[in-house]
Amino acid sequence: MTSLSTPRALDKKRAFSAASERRALEEQRVRLRLHVSRPTRGTTVVKMNGQVDLGTAPRLWEMLDQRLHGSGTTVIVNLSELEFFGVSGIRALERAQLLADETGTELFVFAGECRSACRLLGLCPSGTLHVL
């Protein structure tokens, strides 16, 4: 039996793996900060800072999924303060648009000065997303 297959070595490996997972989740939280506000009744604004990429797009989708199932009639996604917006973010927005259509919610996307978001939104077929 090698030292890597002893119960003690396996426990250490599991503890290391769990700690690594916690660190990875914390890094994702730091890389993407989401803020929700309700400036008027029936309107929700989801604003974010940081990066939307393969690792953080699921958090964006979860937030949008919750808001689109809420009582608001309009959801505005503000991408203007992002440092980076990747293709996985577009996929999350397209998925959110489909859900918005199903729930009767209006979904609008504002790219602002985020160059990567402007570039990718410009590549989307017309009518796919409602871009402000």
mmCIF file of N, CA and C in Angstrom:
data_model
loop_
_atom_site.group_PDB
_atom_site.id
_atom_site.type_symbol
_atom_site.label_atom_id
_atom_site.label_comp_id
_atom_site.label_asym_id
_atom_site.label_seq_id
_atom_site.Cartn_x
_atom_site.Cartn_y
_atom_site.Cartn_z
ATOM 1 N N MET A 1 0.850 -1.172 0.000
ATOM 2 C CA MET A 1 0.000 0.000 0.000
ATOM 3 C C MET A 1 0.895 1.234 0.000
ATOM 4 N N THR A 2 0.644 2.152 -0.927
ATOM 5 C CA THR A 2 1.457 3.365 -0.997
ATOM 6 C C THR A 2 0.936 4.393 -0.007
ATOM 7 N N SER A 3 1.743 5.402 0.239
ATOM 8 C CA SER A 3 1.344 6.438 1.192
ATOM 9 C C SER A 3 0.160 7.263 0.693
ATOM 10 N N LEU A 4 -0.078 7.270 -0.632
ATOM 11 C CA LEU A 4 -1.187 8.031 -1.171
ATOM 12 C C LEU A 4 -2.528 7.326 -1.008
ATOM 13 N N SER A 5 -2.505 6.034 -0.706
ATOM 14 C CA SER A 5 -3.769 5.313 -0.591
ATOM 15 C C SER A 5 -4.137 4.997 0.858
ATOM 16 N N THR A 6 -3.362 5.495 1.801
ATOM 17 C CA THR A 6 -3.716 5.279 3.201
ATOM 18 C C THR A 6 -4.893 6.170 3.565
ATOM 19 N N PRO A 7 -5.680 5.759 4.548
ATOM 20 C CA PRO A 7 -6.835 6.577 4.944
ATOM 21 C C PRO A 7 -6.449 8.015 5.305
ATOM 22 N N ARG A 8 -5.329 8.176 5.968
ATOM 23 C CA ARG A 8 -4.894 9.521 6.362
ATOM 24 C C ARG A 8 -4.551 10.370 5.137
ATOM 25 N N ALA A 9 -3.876 9.787 4.167
ATOM 26 C CA ALA A 9 -3.519 10.509 2.950
ATOM 27 C C ALA A 9 -4.774 10.869 2.159
ATOM 28 N N LEU A 10 -5.744 9.973 2.119
ATOM 29 C CA LEU A 10 -6.989 10.253 1.417
ATOM 30 C C LEU A 10 -7.768 11.384 2.090
ATOM 31 N N ASP A 11 -7.770 11.393 3.435
ATOM 32 C CA ASP A 11 -8.441 12.476 4.161
ATOM 33 C C ASP A 11 -7.791 13.820 3.858
ATOM 34 N N LYS A 12 -6.465 13.850 3.814
ATOM 35 C CA LYS A 12 -5.746 15.084 3.495
ATOM 36 C C LYS A 12 -6.071 15.549 2.079
ATOM 37 N N LYS A 13 -6.132 14.570 1.149
ATOM 38 C CA LYS A 13 -6.436 14.906 -0.237
ATOM 39 C C LYS A 13 -7.851 15.480 -0.348
ATOM 40 N N ARG A 14 -8.825 14.896 0.351
ATOM 41 C CA ARG A 14 -10.199 15.396 0.331
ATOM 42 C C ARG A 14 -10.280 16.802 0.935
ATOM 43 N N ALA A 15 -9.583 17.007 2.041
ATOM 44 C CA ALA A 15 -9.592 18.320 2.690
ATOM 45 C C ALA A 15 -8.987 19.369 1.759
ATOM 46 N N PHE A 16 -7.892 19.015 1.084
ATOM 47 C CA PHE A 16 -7.260 19.934 0.143
ATOM 48 C C PHE A 16 -8.208 20.252 -1.007
ATOM 49 N N SER A 17 -8.898 19.222 -1.516
ATOM 50 C CA SER A 17 -9.839 19.398 -2.616
ATOM 51 C C SER A 17 -10.996 20.318 -2.211
ATOM 52 N N ALA A 18 -11.545 20.129 -1.021
ATOM 53 C CA ALA A 18 -12.648 20.960 -0.539
ATOM 54 C C ALA A 18 -12.197 22.404 -0.368
ATOM 55 N N ALA A 19 -10.992 22.595 0.164
ATOM 56 C CA ALA A 19 -10.459 23.946 0.341
ATOM 57 C C ALA A 19 -10.242 24.622 -1.017
ATOM 58 N N SER A 20 -9.762 23.869 -1.980
ATOM 59 C CA SER A 20 -9.557 24.411 -3.328
ATOM 60 C C SER A 20 -10.881 24.827 -3.951
ATOM 61 N N GLU A 21 -11.913 24.023 -3.743
ATOM 62 C CA GLU A 21 -13.240 24.347 -4.255
ATOM 63 C C GLU A 21 -13.774 25.634 -3.635
ATOM 64 N N ARG A 22 -13.599 25.772 -2.319
ATOM 65 C CA ARG A 22 -14.059 26.992 -1.641
ATOM 66 C C ARG A 22 -13.324 28.219 -2.163
ATOM 67 N N ARG A 23 -12.014 28.093 -2.373
ATOM 68 C CA ARG A 23 -11.227 29.214 -2.914
ATOM 69 C C ARG A 23 -11.703 29.587 -4.318
ATOM 70 N N ALA A 24 -11.993 28.582 -5.149
ATOM 71 C CA ALA A 24 -12.454 28.836 -6.511
ATOM 72 C C ALA A 24 -13.793 29.571 -6.502
ATOM 73 N N LEU A 25 -14.707 29.166 -5.612
ATOM 74 C CA LEU A 25 -16.001 29.843 -5.512
ATOM 75 C C LEU A 25 -15.832 31.284 -5.048
ATOM 76 N N GLU A 26 -14.947 31.505 -4.103
ATOM 77 C CA GLU A 26 -14.701 32.862 -3.610
ATOM 78 C C GLU A 26 -14.101 33.734 -4.715
ATOM 79 N N GLU A 27 -13.179 33.166 -5.508
ATOM 80 C CA GLU A 27 -12.596 33.914 -6.615
ATOM 81 C C GLU A 27 -13.663 34.318 -7.617
ATOM 82 N N GLN A 28 -14.633 33.431 -7.880
ATOM 83 C CA GLN A 28 -15.717 33.763 -8.797
ATOM 84 C C GLN A 28 -16.549 34.912 -8.250
ATOM 85 N N ARG A 29 -16.805 34.902 -6.940
ATOM 86 C CA ARG A 29 -17.578 35.993 -6.334
ATOM 87 C C ARG A 29 -16.844 37.319 -6.471
ATOM 88 N N VAL A 30 -15.528 37.281 -6.316
ATOM 89 C CA VAL A 30 -14.728 38.496 -6.414
ATOM 90 C C VAL A 30 -14.662 38.954 -7.870
ATOM 91 N N ARG A 31 -14.576 38.015 -8.813
ATOM 92 C CA ARG A 31 -14.457 38.372 -10.235
ATOM 93 C C ARG A 31 -15.748 38.943 -10.795
ATOM 94 N N LEU A 32 -16.892 38.639 -10.174
ATOM 95 C CA LEU A 32 -18.162 39.182 -10.640
ATOM 96 C C LEU A 32 -19.004 39.578 -9.438
ATOM 97 N N ARG A 33 -19.266 40.872 -9.331
ATOM 98 C CA ARG A 33 -20.129 41.381 -8.268
ATOM 99 C C ARG A 33 -21.444 41.821 -8.897
ATOM 100 N N LEU A 34 -22.542 41.314 -8.362
ATOM 101 C CA LEU A 34 -23.874 41.622 -8.880
ATOM 102 C C LEU A 34 -24.617 42.495 -7.888
ATOM 103 N N HIS A 35 -25.297 43.516 -8.398
ATOM 104 C CA HIS A 35 -26.070 44.436 -7.569
ATOM 105 C C HIS A 35 -27.473 44.535 -8.167
ATOM 106 N N VAL A 36 -28.478 44.427 -7.333
ATOM 107 C CA VAL A 36 -29.859 44.520 -7.800
ATOM 108 C C VAL A 36 -30.528 45.714 -7.145
ATOM 109 N N SER A 37 -31.239 46.488 -7.957
ATOM 110 C CA SER A 37 -32.008 47.615 -7.415
ATOM 111 C C SER A 37 -33.374 47.629 -8.090
ATOM 112 N N ARG A 38 -34.296 48.325 -7.452
ATOM 113 C CA ARG A 38 -35.653 48.501 -7.987
ATOM 114 C C ARG A 38 -35.954 50.001 -7.988
ATOM 115 N N PRO A 39 -35.547 50.698 -9.050
ATOM 116 C CA PRO A 39 -35.734 52.156 -9.082
ATOM 117 C C PRO A 39 -37.200 52.582 -9.124
ATOM 118 N N THR A 40 -38.045 51.772 -9.723
ATOM 119 C CA THR A 40 -39.483 52.045 -9.748
ATOM 120 C C THR A 40 -40.223 50.730 -9.570
ATOM 121 N N ARG A 41 -41.480 50.843 -9.227
ATOM 122 C CA ARG A 41 -42.281 49.639 -9.064
ATOM 123 C C ARG A 41 -42.368 48.881 -10.400
ATOM 124 N N GLY A 42 -42.083 47.593 -10.362
ATOM 125 C CA GLY A 42 -42.150 46.772 -11.568
ATOM 126 C C GLY A 42 -40.883 46.763 -12.399
ATOM 127 N N THR A 43 -39.860 47.519 -11.974
ATOM 128 C CA THR A 43 -38.598 47.568 -12.715
ATOM 129 C C THR A 43 -37.459 47.085 -11.831
ATOM 130 N N THR A 44 -36.674 46.168 -12.357
ATOM 131 C CA THR A 44 -35.495 45.664 -11.660
ATOM 132 C C THR A 44 -34.274 45.944 -12.514
ATOM 133 N N VAL A 45 -33.227 46.480 -11.894
ATOM 134 C CA VAL A 45 -31.957 46.711 -12.590
ATOM 135 C C VAL A 45 -30.915 45.780 -11.984
ATOM 136 N N VAL A 46 -30.285 44.987 -12.846
ATOM 137 C CA VAL A 46 -29.187 44.115 -12.427
ATOM 138 C C VAL A 46 -27.909 44.739 -12.980
ATOM 139 N N LYS A 47 -27.076 45.219 -12.077
ATOM 140 C CA LYS A 47 -25.830 45.892 -12.442
ATOM 141 C C LYS A 47 -24.686 45.020 -11.974
ATOM 142 N N MET A 48 -23.606 45.001 -12.723
ATOM 143 C CA MET A 48 -22.485 44.144 -12.349
ATOM 144 C C MET A 48 -21.141 44.814 -12.579
ATOM 145 N N ASN A 49 -20.176 44.362 -11.807
ATOM 146 C CA ASN A 49 -18.793 44.809 -11.918
ATOM 147 C C ASN A 49 -17.918 43.574 -12.033
ATOM 148 N N GLY A 50 -16.819 43.699 -12.746
ATOM 149 C CA GLY A 50 -15.878 42.585 -12.840
ATOM 150 C C GLY A 50 -15.889 41.965 -14.215
ATOM 151 N N GLN A 51 -15.984 40.624 -14.242
ATOM 152 C CA GLN A 51 -15.868 39.881 -15.487
ATOM 153 C C GLN A 51 -16.972 38.845 -15.599
ATOM 154 N N VAL A 52 -17.553 38.736 -16.788
ATOM 155 C CA VAL A 52 -18.478 37.647 -17.081
ATOM 156 C C VAL A 52 -17.765 36.742 -18.075
ATOM 157 N N ASP A 53 -17.424 35.562 -17.607
ATOM 158 C CA ASP A 53 -16.727 34.590 -18.445
ATOM 159 C C ASP A 53 -17.294 33.207 -18.155
ATOM 160 N N LEU A 54 -16.637 32.179 -18.626
ATOM 161 C CA LEU A 54 -17.121 30.815 -18.446
ATOM 162 C C LEU A 54 -17.309 30.460 -16.976
ATOM 163 N N GLY A 55 -16.470 30.992 -16.123
ATOM 164 C CA GLY A 55 -16.557 30.681 -14.699
ATOM 165 C C GLY A 55 -17.621 31.459 -13.949
ATOM 166 N N THR A 56 -17.970 32.655 -14.418
ATOM 167 C CA THR A 56 -18.920 33.496 -13.685
ATOM 168 C C THR A 56 -20.297 33.608 -14.338
ATOM 169 N N ALA A 57 -20.418 33.221 -15.598
ATOM 170 C CA ALA A 57 -21.708 33.320 -16.297
ATOM 171 C C ALA A 57 -22.827 32.546 -15.593
ATOM 172 N N PRO A 58 -22.558 31.386 -14.981
ATOM 173 C CA PRO A 58 -23.640 30.702 -14.258
ATOM 174 C C PRO A 58 -24.237 31.548 -13.135
ATOM 175 N N ARG A 59 -23.423 32.356 -12.465
ATOM 176 C CA ARG A 59 -23.949 33.256 -11.422
ATOM 177 C C ARG A 59 -24.857 34.313 -12.032
ATOM 178 N N LEU A 60 -24.461 34.837 -13.197
ATOM 179 C CA LEU A 60 -25.299 35.810 -13.888
ATOM 180 C C LEU A 60 -26.633 35.164 -14.251
ATOM 181 N N TRP A 61 -26.593 33.963 -14.804
ATOM 182 C CA TRP A 61 -27.828 33.274 -15.184
ATOM 183 C C TRP A 61 -28.722 33.046 -13.964
ATOM 184 N N GLU A 62 -28.154 32.602 -12.848
ATOM 185 C CA GLU A 62 -28.951 32.352 -11.639
ATOM 186 C C GLU A 62 -29.655 33.633 -11.184
ATOM 187 N N MET A 63 -28.948 34.747 -11.223
ATOM 188 C CA MET A 63 -29.533 36.021 -10.811
ATOM 189 C C MET A 63 -30.669 36.414 -11.747
ATOM 190 N N LEU A 64 -30.438 36.293 -13.053
ATOM 191 C CA LEU A 64 -31.471 36.656 -14.022
ATOM 192 C C LEU A 64 -32.672 35.718 -13.919
ATOM 193 N N ASP A 65 -32.413 34.445 -13.728
ATOM 194 C CA ASP A 65 -33.490 33.467 -13.572
ATOM 195 C C ASP A 65 -34.384 33.839 -12.391
ATOM 196 N N GLN A 66 -33.788 34.210 -11.272
ATOM 197 C CA GLN A 66 -34.563 34.623 -10.093
ATOM 198 C C GLN A 66 -35.377 35.878 -10.396
ATOM 199 N N ARG A 67 -34.767 36.853 -11.025
ATOM 200 C CA ARG A 67 -35.456 38.121 -11.290
ATOM 201 C C ARG A 67 -36.565 37.964 -12.315
ATOM 202 N N LEU A 68 -36.373 37.104 -13.289
ATOM 203 C CA LEU A 68 -37.385 36.911 -14.331
ATOM 204 C C LEU A 68 -38.580 36.105 -13.827
ATOM 205 N N HIS A 69 -38.397 35.388 -12.746
ATOM 206 C CA HIS A 69 -39.513 34.682 -12.119
ATOM 207 C C HIS A 69 -40.163 35.523 -11.032
ATOM 208 N N GLY A 70 -39.642 36.717 -10.800
ATOM 209 C CA GLY A 70 -40.187 37.608 -9.769
ATOM 210 C C GLY A 70 -41.412 38.344 -10.269
ATOM 211 N N SER A 71 -41.799 39.345 -9.509
ATOM 212 C CA SER A 71 -43.023 40.080 -9.825
ATOM 213 C C SER A 71 -42.799 41.280 -10.736
ATOM 214 N N GLY A 72 -41.572 41.564 -11.104
ATOM 215 C CA GLY A 72 -41.310 42.729 -11.945
ATOM 216 C C GLY A 72 -41.750 42.511 -13.379
ATOM 217 N N THR A 73 -42.052 43.583 -14.060
ATOM 218 C CA THR A 73 -42.458 43.485 -15.455
ATOM 219 C C THR A 73 -41.339 43.883 -16.399
ATOM 220 N N THR A 74 -40.295 44.529 -15.862
ATOM 221 C CA THR A 74 -39.158 44.950 -16.676
ATOM 222 C C THR A 74 -37.865 44.651 -15.925
ATOM 223 N N VAL A 75 -36.915 44.038 -16.625
ATOM 224 C CA VAL A 75 -35.590 43.782 -16.064
ATOM 225 C C VAL A 75 -34.574 44.428 -17.000
ATOM 226 N N ILE A 76 -33.723 45.257 -16.431
ATOM 227 C CA ILE A 76 -32.658 45.912 -17.194
ATOM 228 C C ILE A 76 -31.326 45.356 -16.705
ATOM 229 N N VAL A 77 -30.533 44.861 -17.636
ATOM 230 C CA VAL A 77 -29.208 44.320 -17.309
ATOM 231 C C VAL A 77 -28.183 45.365 -17.727
ATOM 232 N N ASN A 78 -27.477 45.918 -16.748
ATOM 233 C CA ASN A 78 -26.502 46.979 -16.982
ATOM 234 C C ASN A 78 -25.100 46.377 -16.987
ATOM 235 N N LEU A 79 -24.482 46.332 -18.162
ATOM 236 C CA LEU A 79 -23.139 45.764 -18.330
ATOM 237 C C LEU A 79 -22.057 46.842 -18.361
ATOM 238 N N SER A 80 -22.432 48.091 -18.182
ATOM 239 C CA SER A 80 -21.532 49.220 -18.444
ATOM 240 C C SER A 80 -20.273 49.249 -17.586
ATOM 241 N N GLU A 81 -20.293 48.639 -16.409
ATOM 242 C CA GLU A 81 -19.115 48.699 -15.536
ATOM 243 C C GLU A 81 -18.286 47.427 -15.550
ATOM 244 N N LEU A 82 -18.568 46.537 -16.495
ATOM 245 C CA LEU A 82 -17.787 45.305 -16.591
ATOM 246 C C LEU A 82 -16.421 45.571 -17.211
ATOM 247 N N GLU A 83 -15.434 44.806 -16.767
ATOM 248 C CA GLU A 83 -14.102 44.853 -17.371
ATOM 249 C C GLU A 83 -14.041 43.933 -18.580
ATOM 250 N N PHE A 84 -14.815 42.835 -18.526
ATOM 251 C CA PHE A 84 -14.811 41.855 -19.613
ATOM 252 C C PHE A 84 -16.171 41.180 -19.680
ATOM 253 N N PHE A 85 -16.645 40.943 -20.900
ATOM 254 C CA PHE A 85 -17.897 40.240 -21.128
ATOM 255 C C PHE A 85 -17.663 39.237 -22.240
ATOM 256 N N GLY A 86 -17.715 37.953 -21.899
ATOM 257 C CA GLY A 86 -17.410 36.896 -22.865
ATOM 258 C C GLY A 86 -18.640 36.267 -23.488
ATOM 259 N N VAL A 87 -18.392 35.344 -24.398
ATOM 260 C CA VAL A 87 -19.458 34.664 -25.132
ATOM 261 C C VAL A 87 -20.407 33.930 -24.187
ATOM 262 N N SER A 88 -19.901 33.388 -23.102
ATOM 263 C CA SER A 88 -20.781 32.696 -22.156
ATOM 264 C C SER A 88 -21.790 33.669 -21.538
ATOM 265 N N GLY A 89 -21.436 34.948 -21.458
ATOM 266 C CA GLY A 89 -22.371 35.959 -20.986
ATOM 267 C C GLY A 89 -23.496 36.190 -21.987
ATOM 268 N N ILE A 90 -23.153 36.181 -23.278
ATOM 269 C CA ILE A 90 -24.173 36.314 -24.320
ATOM 270 C C ILE A 90 -25.131 35.137 -24.235
ATOM 271 N N ARG A 91 -24.598 33.948 -24.027
ATOM 272 C CA ARG A 91 -25.446 32.753 -23.915
ATOM 273 C C ARG A 91 -26.406 32.889 -22.734
ATOM 274 N N ALA A 92 -25.911 33.412 -21.620
ATOM 275 C CA ALA A 92 -26.771 33.608 -20.443
ATOM 276 C C ALA A 92 -27.870 34.628 -20.755
ATOM 277 N N LEU A 93 -27.520 35.689 -21.477
ATOM 278 C CA LEU A 93 -28.517 36.700 -21.831
ATOM 279 C C LEU A 93 -29.548 36.152 -22.818
ATOM 280 N N GLU A 94 -29.095 35.345 -23.779
ATOM 281 C CA GLU A 94 -30.040 34.754 -24.734
ATOM 282 C C GLU A 94 -31.015 33.817 -24.013
ATOM 283 N N ARG A 95 -30.482 33.040 -23.097
ATOM 284 C CA ARG A 95 -31.325 32.139 -22.304
ATOM 285 C C ARG A 95 -32.315 32.947 -21.459
ATOM 286 N N ALA A 96 -31.837 34.048 -20.889
ATOM 287 C CA ALA A 96 -32.702 34.913 -20.092
ATOM 288 C C ALA A 96 -33.791 35.544 -20.962
ATOM 289 N N GLN A 97 -33.447 35.894 -22.197
ATOM 290 C CA GLN A 97 -34.443 36.480 -23.094
ATOM 291 C C GLN A 97 -35.553 35.480 -23.401
ATOM 292 N N LEU A 98 -35.187 34.220 -23.601
ATOM 293 C CA LEU A 98 -36.204 33.186 -23.837
ATOM 294 C C LEU A 98 -37.134 33.053 -22.633
ATOM 295 N N LEU A 99 -36.549 33.081 -21.440
ATOM 296 C CA LEU A 99 -37.359 32.999 -20.227
ATOM 297 C C LEU A 99 -38.234 34.239 -20.077
ATOM 298 N N ALA A 100 -37.702 35.396 -20.390
ATOM 299 C CA ALA A 100 -38.475 36.639 -20.317
ATOM 300 C C ALA A 100 -39.677 36.573 -21.259
ATOM 301 N N ASP A 101 -39.456 36.054 -22.444
ATOM 302 C CA ASP A 101 -40.561 35.914 -23.395
ATOM 303 C C ASP A 101 -41.638 34.990 -22.846
ATOM 304 N N GLU A 102 -41.219 33.912 -22.171
ATOM 305 C CA GLU A 102 -42.171 32.958 -21.593
ATOM 306 C C GLU A 102 -42.959 33.562 -20.435
ATOM 307 N N THR A 103 -42.302 34.391 -19.628
ATOM 308 C CA THR A 103 -42.940 34.940 -18.424
ATOM 309 C C THR A 103 -43.610 36.286 -18.672
ATOM 310 N N GLY A 104 -43.498 36.822 -19.883
ATOM 311 C CA GLY A 104 -44.118 38.106 -20.181
ATOM 312 C C GLY A 104 -43.375 39.286 -19.580
ATOM 313 N N THR A 105 -42.088 39.099 -19.317
ATOM 314 C CA THR A 105 -41.250 40.162 -18.751
ATOM 315 C C THR A 105 -40.434 40.806 -19.858
ATOM 316 N N GLU A 106 -40.288 42.119 -19.801
ATOM 317 C CA GLU A 106 -39.427 42.799 -20.765
ATOM 318 C C GLU A 106 -37.996 42.759 -20.238
ATOM 319 N N LEU A 107 -37.069 42.347 -21.083
ATOM 320 C CA LEU A 107 -35.658 42.280 -20.720
ATOM 321 C C LEU A 107 -34.879 43.197 -21.647
ATOM 322 N N PHE A 108 -34.131 44.132 -21.055
ATOM 323 C CA PHE A 108 -33.312 45.058 -21.821
ATOM 324 C C PHE A 108 -31.868 44.935 -21.366
ATOM 325 N N VAL A 109 -30.937 45.119 -22.312
ATOM 326 C CA VAL A 109 -29.511 45.040 -22.015
ATOM 327 C C VAL A 109 -28.863 46.373 -22.370
ATOM 328 N N PHE A 110 -28.086 46.909 -21.427
ATOM 329 C CA PHE A 110 -27.359 48.156 -21.635
ATOM 330 C C PHE A 110 -25.872 47.873 -21.517
ATOM 331 N N ALA A 111 -25.142 48.011 -22.623
ATOM 332 C CA ALA A 111 -23.705 47.723 -22.627
ATOM 333 C C ALA A 111 -22.865 48.901 -22.168
ATOM 334 N N GLY A 112 -23.333 50.110 -22.394
ATOM 335 C CA GLY A 112 -22.568 51.290 -21.982
ATOM 336 C C GLY A 112 -21.205 51.329 -22.640
ATOM 337 N N GLU A 113 -20.178 51.519 -21.825
ATOM 338 C CA GLU A 113 -18.804 51.647 -22.326
ATOM 339 C C GLU A 113 -18.016 50.342 -22.312
ATOM 340 N N CYS A 114 -18.644 49.238 -21.981
ATOM 341 C CA CYS A 114 -17.931 47.952 -21.962
ATOM 342 C C CYS A 114 -17.691 47.497 -23.400
ATOM 343 N N ARG A 115 -16.466 47.614 -23.847
ATOM 344 C CA ARG A 115 -16.138 47.340 -25.244
ATOM 345 C C ARG A 115 -16.412 45.897 -25.642
ATOM 346 N N SER A 116 -16.075 44.941 -24.779
ATOM 347 C CA SER A 116 -16.301 43.539 -25.147
ATOM 348 C C SER A 116 -17.793 43.238 -25.238
ATOM 349 N N ALA A 117 -18.605 43.846 -24.373
ATOM 350 C CA ALA A 117 -20.055 43.645 -24.449
ATOM 351 C C ALA A 117 -20.616 44.283 -25.712
ATOM 352 N N CYS A 118 -20.176 45.501 -26.026
ATOM 353 C CA CYS A 118 -20.641 46.171 -27.247
ATOM 354 C C CYS A 118 -20.310 45.339 -28.483
ATOM 355 N N ARG A 119 -19.098 44.807 -28.509
ATOM 356 C CA ARG A 119 -18.656 44.017 -29.656
ATOM 357 C C ARG A 119 -19.517 42.765 -29.820
ATOM 358 N N LEU A 120 -19.725 42.037 -28.734
ATOM 359 C CA LEU A 120 -20.495 40.791 -28.818
ATOM 360 C C LEU A 120 -21.973 41.048 -29.081
ATOM 361 N N LEU A 121 -22.531 42.062 -28.452
ATOM 362 C CA LEU A 121 -23.934 42.376 -28.692
ATOM 363 C C LEU A 121 -24.159 42.808 -30.137
ATOM 364 N N GLY A 122 -23.150 43.446 -30.725
ATOM 365 C CA GLY A 122 -23.238 43.843 -32.128
ATOM 366 C C GLY A 122 -23.244 42.658 -33.079
ATOM 367 N N LEU A 123 -22.732 41.517 -32.615
ATOM 368 C CA LEU A 123 -22.701 40.310 -33.439
ATOM 369 C C LEU A 123 -23.973 39.477 -33.332
ATOM 370 N N CYS A 124 -24.796 39.782 -32.344
ATOM 371 C CA CYS A 124 -26.043 39.022 -32.160
ATOM 372 C C CYS A 124 -27.020 39.364 -33.278
ATOM 373 N N PRO A 125 -27.756 38.372 -33.760
ATOM 374 C CA PRO A 125 -28.773 38.653 -34.785
ATOM 375 C C PRO A 125 -29.788 39.679 -34.277
ATOM 376 N N SER A 126 -30.237 40.520 -35.156
ATOM 377 C CA SER A 126 -31.204 41.555 -34.800
ATOM 378 C C SER A 126 -32.458 40.925 -34.205
ATOM 379 N N GLY A 127 -32.916 41.493 -33.102
ATOM 380 C CA GLY A 127 -34.127 40.992 -32.456
ATOM 381 C C GLY A 127 -33.897 39.912 -31.429
ATOM 382 N N THR A 128 -32.675 39.372 -31.348
ATOM 383 C CA THR A 128 -32.389 38.336 -30.355
ATOM 384 C C THR A 128 -32.470 38.899 -28.951
ATOM 385 N N LEU A 129 -31.816 40.036 -28.742
ATOM 386 C CA LEU A 129 -31.803 40.714 -27.447
ATOM 387 C C LEU A 129 -32.246 42.163 -27.648
ATOM 388 N N HIS A 130 -32.899 42.725 -26.649
ATOM 389 C CA HIS A 130 -33.314 44.128 -26.712
ATOM 390 C C HIS A 130 -32.200 44.969 -26.101
ATOM 391 N N VAL A 131 -31.404 45.569 -26.957
ATOM 392 C CA VAL A 131 -30.237 46.333 -26.516
ATOM 393 C C VAL A 131 -30.595 47.815 -26.486
ATOM 394 N N LEU A 132 -30.270 48.447 -25.343
ATOM 395 C CA LEU A 132 -30.501 49.895 -25.196
ATOM 396 C C LEU A 132 -29.298 50.662 -25.695
#
